[in-house]
Short mmCIF file of C-alpha atoms in Angstrom, two decimals:
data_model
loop_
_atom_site.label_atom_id
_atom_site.label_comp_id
_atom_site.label_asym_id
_atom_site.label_seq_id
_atom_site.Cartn_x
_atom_site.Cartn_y
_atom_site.Cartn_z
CA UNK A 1 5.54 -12.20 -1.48
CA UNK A 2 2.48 -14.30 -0.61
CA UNK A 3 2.18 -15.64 -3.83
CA UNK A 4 5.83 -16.66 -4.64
CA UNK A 5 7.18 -17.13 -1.05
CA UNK A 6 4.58 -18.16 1.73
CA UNK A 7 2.72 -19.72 -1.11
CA UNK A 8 -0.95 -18.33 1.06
CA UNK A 9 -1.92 -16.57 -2.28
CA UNK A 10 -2.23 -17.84 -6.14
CA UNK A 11 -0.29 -19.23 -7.67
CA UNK A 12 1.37 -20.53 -4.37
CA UNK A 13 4.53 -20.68 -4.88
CA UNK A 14 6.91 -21.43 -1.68
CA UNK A 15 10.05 -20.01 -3.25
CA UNK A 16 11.47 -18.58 -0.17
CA UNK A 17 14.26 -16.11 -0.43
CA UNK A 18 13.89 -15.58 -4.37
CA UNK A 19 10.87 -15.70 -5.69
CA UNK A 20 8.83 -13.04 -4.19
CA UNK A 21 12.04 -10.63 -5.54
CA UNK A 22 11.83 -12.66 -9.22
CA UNK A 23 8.27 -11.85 -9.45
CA UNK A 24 8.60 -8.38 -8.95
CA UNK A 25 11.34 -8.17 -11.16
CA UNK A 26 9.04 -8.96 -14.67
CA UNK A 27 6.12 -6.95 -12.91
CA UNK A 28 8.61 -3.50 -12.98
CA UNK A 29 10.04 -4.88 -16.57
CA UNK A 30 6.62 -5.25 -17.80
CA UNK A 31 4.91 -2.20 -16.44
CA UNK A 32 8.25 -0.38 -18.29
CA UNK A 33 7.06 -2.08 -21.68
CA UNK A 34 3.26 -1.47 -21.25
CA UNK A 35 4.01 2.12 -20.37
CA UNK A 36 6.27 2.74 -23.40
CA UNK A 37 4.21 0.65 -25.40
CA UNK A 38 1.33 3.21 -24.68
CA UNK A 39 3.33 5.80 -25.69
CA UNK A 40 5.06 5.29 -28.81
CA UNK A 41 1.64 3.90 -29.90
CA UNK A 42 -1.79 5.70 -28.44
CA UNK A 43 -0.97 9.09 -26.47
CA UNK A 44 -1.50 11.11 -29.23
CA UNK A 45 -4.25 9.89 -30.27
CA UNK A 46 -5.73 9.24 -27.19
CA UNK A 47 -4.08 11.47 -24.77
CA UNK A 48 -4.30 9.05 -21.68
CA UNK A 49 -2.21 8.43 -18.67
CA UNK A 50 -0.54 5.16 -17.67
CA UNK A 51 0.76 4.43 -14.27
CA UNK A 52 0.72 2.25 -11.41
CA UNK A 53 -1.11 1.23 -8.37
CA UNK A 54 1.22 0.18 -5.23
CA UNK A 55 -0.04 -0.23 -1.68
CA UNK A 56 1.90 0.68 1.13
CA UNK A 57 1.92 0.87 4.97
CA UNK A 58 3.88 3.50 6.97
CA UNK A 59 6.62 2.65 8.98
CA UNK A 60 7.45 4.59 12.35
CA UNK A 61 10.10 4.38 14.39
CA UNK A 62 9.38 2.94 18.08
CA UNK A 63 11.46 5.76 19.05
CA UNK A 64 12.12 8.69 16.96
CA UNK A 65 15.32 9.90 18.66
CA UNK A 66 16.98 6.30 18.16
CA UNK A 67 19.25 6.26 14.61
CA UNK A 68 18.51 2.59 14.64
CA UNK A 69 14.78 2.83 14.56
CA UNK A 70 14.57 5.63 12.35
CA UNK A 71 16.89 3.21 10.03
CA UNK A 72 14.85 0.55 10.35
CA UNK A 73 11.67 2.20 9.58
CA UNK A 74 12.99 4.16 6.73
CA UNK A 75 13.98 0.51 5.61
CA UNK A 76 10.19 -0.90 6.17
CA UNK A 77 8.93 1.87 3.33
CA UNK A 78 11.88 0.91 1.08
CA UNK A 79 11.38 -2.65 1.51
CA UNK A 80 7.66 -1.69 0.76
CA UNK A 81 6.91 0.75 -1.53
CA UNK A 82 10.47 1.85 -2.85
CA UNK A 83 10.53 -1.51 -4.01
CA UNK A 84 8.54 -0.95 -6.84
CA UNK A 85 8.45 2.65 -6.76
CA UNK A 86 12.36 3.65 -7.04
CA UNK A 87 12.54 1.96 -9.82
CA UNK A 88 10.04 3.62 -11.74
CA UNK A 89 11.04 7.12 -10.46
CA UNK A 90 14.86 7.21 -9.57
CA UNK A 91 15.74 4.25 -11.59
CA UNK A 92 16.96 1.39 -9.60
CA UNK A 93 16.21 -0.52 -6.10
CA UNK A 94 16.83 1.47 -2.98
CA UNK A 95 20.05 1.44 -1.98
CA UNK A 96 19.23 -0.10 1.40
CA UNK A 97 17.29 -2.97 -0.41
CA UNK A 98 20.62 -3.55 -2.69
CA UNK A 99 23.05 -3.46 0.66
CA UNK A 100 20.87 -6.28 2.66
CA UNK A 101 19.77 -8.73 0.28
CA UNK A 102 23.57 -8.41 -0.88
CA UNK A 103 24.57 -9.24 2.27
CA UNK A 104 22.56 -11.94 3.82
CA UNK A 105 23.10 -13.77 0.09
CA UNK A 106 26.72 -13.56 0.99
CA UNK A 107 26.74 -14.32 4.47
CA UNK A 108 24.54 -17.40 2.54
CA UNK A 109 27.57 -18.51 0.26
CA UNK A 110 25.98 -17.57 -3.12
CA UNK A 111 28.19 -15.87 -5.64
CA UNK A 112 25.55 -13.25 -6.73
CA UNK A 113 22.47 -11.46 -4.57
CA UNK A 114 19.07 -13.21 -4.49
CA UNK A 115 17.85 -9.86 -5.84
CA UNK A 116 17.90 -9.43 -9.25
CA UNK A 117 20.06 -6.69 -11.22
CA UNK A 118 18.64 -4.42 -13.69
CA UNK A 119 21.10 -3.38 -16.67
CA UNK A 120 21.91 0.32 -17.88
CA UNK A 121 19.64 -0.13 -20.77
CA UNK A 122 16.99 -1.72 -18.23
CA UNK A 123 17.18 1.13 -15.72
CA UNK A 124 16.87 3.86 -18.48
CA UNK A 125 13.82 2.19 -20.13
CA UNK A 126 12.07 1.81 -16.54
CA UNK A 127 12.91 5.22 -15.18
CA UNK A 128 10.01 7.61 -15.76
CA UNK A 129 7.30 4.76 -16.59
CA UNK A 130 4.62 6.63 -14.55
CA UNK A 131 2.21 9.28 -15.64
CA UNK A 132 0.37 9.55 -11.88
CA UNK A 133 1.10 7.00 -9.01
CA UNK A 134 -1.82 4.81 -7.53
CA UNK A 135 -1.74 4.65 -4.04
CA UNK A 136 -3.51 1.99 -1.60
CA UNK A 137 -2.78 2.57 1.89
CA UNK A 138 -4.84 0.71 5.32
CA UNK A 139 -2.74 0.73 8.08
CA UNK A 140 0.79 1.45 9.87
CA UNK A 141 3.28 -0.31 11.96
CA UNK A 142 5.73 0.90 14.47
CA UNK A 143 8.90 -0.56 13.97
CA UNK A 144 12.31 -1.24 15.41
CA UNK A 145 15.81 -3.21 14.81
CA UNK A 146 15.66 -6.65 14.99
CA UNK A 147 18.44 -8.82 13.47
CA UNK A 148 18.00 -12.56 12.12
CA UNK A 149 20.67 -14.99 12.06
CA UNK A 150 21.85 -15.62 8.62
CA UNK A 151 21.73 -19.53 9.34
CA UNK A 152 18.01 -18.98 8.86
CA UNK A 153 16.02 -19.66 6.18
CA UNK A 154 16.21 -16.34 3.98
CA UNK A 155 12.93 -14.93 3.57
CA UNK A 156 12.14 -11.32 2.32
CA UNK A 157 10.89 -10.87 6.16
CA UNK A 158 13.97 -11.67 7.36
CA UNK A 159 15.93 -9.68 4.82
CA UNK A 160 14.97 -6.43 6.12
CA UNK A 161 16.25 -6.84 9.98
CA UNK A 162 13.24 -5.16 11.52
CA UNK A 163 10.18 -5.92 13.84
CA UNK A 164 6.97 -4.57 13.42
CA UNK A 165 4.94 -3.52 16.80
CA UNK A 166 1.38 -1.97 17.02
CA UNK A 167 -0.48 0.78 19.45
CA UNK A 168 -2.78 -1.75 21.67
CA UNK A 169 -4.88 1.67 21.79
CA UNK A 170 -5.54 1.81 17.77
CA UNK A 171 -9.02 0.99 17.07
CA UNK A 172 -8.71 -2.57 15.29
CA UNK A 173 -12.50 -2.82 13.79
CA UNK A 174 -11.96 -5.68 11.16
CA UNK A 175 -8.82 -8.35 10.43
CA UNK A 176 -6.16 -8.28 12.69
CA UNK A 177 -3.92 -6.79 10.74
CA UNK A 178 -6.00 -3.28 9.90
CA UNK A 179 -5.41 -0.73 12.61
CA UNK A 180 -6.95 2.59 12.08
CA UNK A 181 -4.08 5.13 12.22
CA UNK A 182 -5.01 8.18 10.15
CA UNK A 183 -1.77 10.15 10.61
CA UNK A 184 0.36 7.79 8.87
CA UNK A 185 -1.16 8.32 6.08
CA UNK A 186 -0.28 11.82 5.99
CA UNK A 187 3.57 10.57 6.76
CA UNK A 188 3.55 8.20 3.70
CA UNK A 189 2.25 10.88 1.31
CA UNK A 190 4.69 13.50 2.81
CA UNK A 191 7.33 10.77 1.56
CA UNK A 192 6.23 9.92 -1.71
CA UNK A 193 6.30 13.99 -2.62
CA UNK A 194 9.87 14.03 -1.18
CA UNK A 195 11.19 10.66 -2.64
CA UNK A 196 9.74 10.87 -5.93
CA UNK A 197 9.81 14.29 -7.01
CA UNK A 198 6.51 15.15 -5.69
CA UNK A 199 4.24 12.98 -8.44
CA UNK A 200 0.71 13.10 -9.87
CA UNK A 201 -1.16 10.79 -6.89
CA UNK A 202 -4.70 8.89 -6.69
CA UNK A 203 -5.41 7.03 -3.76
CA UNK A 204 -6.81 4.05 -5.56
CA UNK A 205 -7.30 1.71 -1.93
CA UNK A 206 -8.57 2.96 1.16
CA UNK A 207 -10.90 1.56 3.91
CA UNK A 208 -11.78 -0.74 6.55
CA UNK A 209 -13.18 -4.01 6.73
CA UNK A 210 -15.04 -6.16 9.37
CA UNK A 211 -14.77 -9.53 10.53
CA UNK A 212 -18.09 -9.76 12.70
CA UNK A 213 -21.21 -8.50 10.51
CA UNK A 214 -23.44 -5.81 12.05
CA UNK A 215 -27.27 -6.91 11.71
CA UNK A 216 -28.35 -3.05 11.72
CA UNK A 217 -25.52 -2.12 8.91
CA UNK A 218 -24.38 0.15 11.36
CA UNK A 219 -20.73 0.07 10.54
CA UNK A 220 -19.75 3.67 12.55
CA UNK A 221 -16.17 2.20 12.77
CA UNK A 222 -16.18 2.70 8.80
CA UNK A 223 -17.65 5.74 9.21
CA UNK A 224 -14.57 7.07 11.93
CA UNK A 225 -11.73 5.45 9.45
CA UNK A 226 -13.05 7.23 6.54
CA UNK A 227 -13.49 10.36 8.15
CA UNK A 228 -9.88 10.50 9.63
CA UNK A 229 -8.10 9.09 6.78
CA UNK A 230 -9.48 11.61 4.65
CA UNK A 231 -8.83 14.65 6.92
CA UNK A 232 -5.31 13.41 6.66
CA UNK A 233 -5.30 13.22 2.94
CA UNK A 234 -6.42 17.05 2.97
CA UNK A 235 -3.69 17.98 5.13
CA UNK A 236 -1.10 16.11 3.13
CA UNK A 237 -2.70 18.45 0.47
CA UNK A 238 -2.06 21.48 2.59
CA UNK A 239 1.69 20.34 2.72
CA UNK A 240 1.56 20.70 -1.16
CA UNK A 241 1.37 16.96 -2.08
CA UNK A 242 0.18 16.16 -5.28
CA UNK A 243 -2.99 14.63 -4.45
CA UNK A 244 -6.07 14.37 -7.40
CA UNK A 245 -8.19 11.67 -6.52
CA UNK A 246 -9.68 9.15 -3.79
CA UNK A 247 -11.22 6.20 -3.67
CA UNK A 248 -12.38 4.63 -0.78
CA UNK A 249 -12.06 0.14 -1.06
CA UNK A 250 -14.63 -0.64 -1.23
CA UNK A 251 -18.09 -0.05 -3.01
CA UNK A 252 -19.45 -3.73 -2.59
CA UNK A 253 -18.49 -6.47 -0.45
CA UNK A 254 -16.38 -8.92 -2.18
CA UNK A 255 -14.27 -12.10 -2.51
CA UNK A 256 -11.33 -10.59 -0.53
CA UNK A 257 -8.17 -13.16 -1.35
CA UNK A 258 -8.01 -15.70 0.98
CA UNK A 259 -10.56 -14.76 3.42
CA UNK A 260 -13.40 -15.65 0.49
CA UNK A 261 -16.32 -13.91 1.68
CA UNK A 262 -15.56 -13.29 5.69
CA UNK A 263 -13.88 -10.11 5.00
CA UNK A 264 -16.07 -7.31 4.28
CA UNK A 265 -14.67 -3.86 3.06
CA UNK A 266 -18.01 -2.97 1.15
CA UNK A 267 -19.79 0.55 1.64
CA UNK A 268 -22.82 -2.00 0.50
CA UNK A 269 -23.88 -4.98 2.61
CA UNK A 270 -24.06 -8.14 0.56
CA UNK A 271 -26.05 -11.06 1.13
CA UNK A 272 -23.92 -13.80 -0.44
CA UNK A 273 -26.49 -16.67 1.04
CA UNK A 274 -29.06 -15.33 -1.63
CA UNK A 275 -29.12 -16.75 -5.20
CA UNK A 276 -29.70 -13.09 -5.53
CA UNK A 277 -27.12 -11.35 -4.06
CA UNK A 278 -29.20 -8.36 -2.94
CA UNK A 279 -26.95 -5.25 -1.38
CA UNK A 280 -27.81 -3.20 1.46
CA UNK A 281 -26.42 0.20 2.38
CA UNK A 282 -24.06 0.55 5.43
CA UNK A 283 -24.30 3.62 7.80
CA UNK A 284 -21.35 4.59 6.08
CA UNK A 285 -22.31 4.67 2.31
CA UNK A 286 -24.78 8.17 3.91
CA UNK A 287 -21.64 9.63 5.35
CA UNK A 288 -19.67 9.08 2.22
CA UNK A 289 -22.47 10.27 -0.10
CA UNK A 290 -22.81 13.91 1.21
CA UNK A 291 -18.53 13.51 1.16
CA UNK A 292 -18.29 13.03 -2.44
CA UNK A 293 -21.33 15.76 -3.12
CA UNK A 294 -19.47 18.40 -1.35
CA UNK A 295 -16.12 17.44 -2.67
CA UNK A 296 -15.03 17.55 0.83
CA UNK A 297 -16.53 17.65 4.60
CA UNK A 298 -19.75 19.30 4.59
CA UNK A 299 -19.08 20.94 7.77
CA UNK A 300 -15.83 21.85 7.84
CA UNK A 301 -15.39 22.46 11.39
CA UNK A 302 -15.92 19.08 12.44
CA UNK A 303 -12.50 18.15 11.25
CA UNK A 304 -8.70 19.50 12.65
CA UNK A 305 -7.07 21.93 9.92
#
C-alpha cells in the first residue's frame, strides 16, 4: 500500500485505488509457486518448511456491544491480515474485502472490481501454500464505522469504511504510530487459531522503537513492551494457539524504511556517526538475555497467568 499507492515507500508508485491490490495479487501468486516449487522439488530431500511472514495490527471495536463496530473491526483484520492470509488458508479474499471493493468500483462506474479475481485453478494452487505462518505484530487500533463518499478518490483506506482511534492512556515510547497494547496481541492470535484452522505460528516481528535516544541506554520502555507482549503470547498459548517461536525486532538498530536511521528498534545501541559502527547494549538486551535462557520469565510470579 505504501509502495504502490501513497508512493512513501520503494518503488513509489501513486497508483491509488489499484495498485496496492495488483501488487498483492503476484505476491500471493508467487508465494503459491515458490511454495509448490519447494515441494515438488526439495522436501524430501531436505525436509524444510516454507511459509510466510505477514504483519498485522488488531482491530477493536470502540464499543463492543455496537454490531457496527464489531463489523468494522472484524473488517480492519480482514482488510489486514485476511488479505493475504485467506488466501493461503481458505482459498480466496475475505468475503467482506470482495463485497466493498465491489461496491465502491461500482458506485465508481467501472465494469469489473479494482480487486483482482483469482480463477478455480488459481485458488486451488494457492490454498494450503503455508507450512507455519510468520507473524509480526506492534500495535492495535480501536476502531469504528466511518463511511467515505464514493465521489472520493478510491484509496484502499477508504475502501474499508472505518476509522481508527487510539487509548490517549497507551504508553507511546517511540513513532507515533506504536502504542504498547499487549492484550491485542493475545486477540489477534486467538483469531488466527480460529480463522485458519489453528496453524503452525512464529512471531517473526515484535518490539518497540524510539524516536528520542537515551544517553544511558536505558530503554525500560523496551523493557515493559517486551515483557507484556510476551506474557500475552504465553497466554494465547494457554488458549491452545499454536505458537513455536518468537522473535523480538530487533537485534541491532537499523535503516528502518523511510525514517533512515531516526528510528531505533535495536536491543543494541548503534553509533551510526562512527566509521565504525560500534554497538552498545540497551537495558533491555539484560532483560531479554535471562528471557531466552530460561525459555520463559525467570520468575514466574512477576507476570499475570
Amino acid at each position: 500500500e505504501k509502495g504502490y499507492e501513497t508512493g512513501e515507500h520503494a518503488p513509489g508508485l501513486k497508483l491509488g485505488g489499484c495498485g496496492a491490490y495488483k501488487a498483492a495479487h503476484h505476491i500471493i501468486k508467487t508465494h503459491a509457486k515458490v511454495w509448490h516449487s519447494y515441494n515438488t522439488t526439495w522436501r524430501r530431500e531436505q525436509r524444510g518448511m516454507v511459509g510466510i511472514s505477514l504483519t498485522s495490527g488488531w482491530g477493536e471495536p470502540v464499543d463492543p456491544h455496537s454490531q457496527t463496530d464489531r463489523d468494522a473491526a472484524e473488517r480492519y483484520i480482514q482488510f489486514h491480515l485476511g488479505w493475504f492470509a485467506n488466501p493461503i488458508y481458505r482459498g480466496d479474499y475475505p468475503e467482506v474485502m470482495k463485497n466493498y471493493v465491489g461496491k465502491k468500483s461500482a458506485q465508481q462506474g467501472l465494469g469489473t472490481s479494482r480487486l483482482p479475481t483469482f480463477s478455480v485453478q488459481e485458488k486451488t494452487y494457492i490454498k494450503g501454500t503455508s507450512d507455519f505462518l510468520g507473524i509480526g505484530h506492534f500495535t492495535t487500533r480501536y476502531v469504528l464505522q466511518k463511511s467515505f463518499p464514493f465521489l472520493q478518490v478510491s484509496s484502499y483506506h477508504t475502501d474499508r469504511d472505518l476509522a481508527e482511534l487510539v487509548d490517549p492512556s497507551w504508553p507511546a515510547p517511540g513513532p507515533k504510530w506504536l502504542y504498547s497494547v499487549p492484550w491485542g496481541f493475545r486477540r489477534l492470535l486467538n483469531f488466527i487459531k480460529t480463522q485458519y484452522g489453528n496453524p503452525l505460528i512464529y512471531v517473526t516481528e515484535n518490539g518497540v522503537s524510539e524516536t528520542v535516544q537515551c544517553p544511558q541506554l536505558c530503554d525500560e520502555w523496551r523493557i515493559q513492551y517486551l515483557k507484556g507482549y510476551i506474557n500475552e503470547i504465553l497466554k494465547a498459548l494457554n488458549d491452545g494457539v499454536n505458537v513455536k517461536g518468537y522473535t523480538a525486532w530487533s537485534l541491532l538498530d537499523k535503516f528502518e524504511w523511510n525514517k533512515g536511521f531516526s528510528e531505533r528498534f535495536g536491543l543494541y545501541h548503534i553509533d551510526f556517526k562512527n566509521k565504525d559502527k560500534p554497538r552498545y547494549p540497551k537495558a533491555s538486551v539484560d532483560y531479554y538475555k535471562k528471557i531466552i535462557t530460561a525459555n520463559g520469565f525467570p520468575n514466574p510470579r512477576e507476570v499475570m497467568s
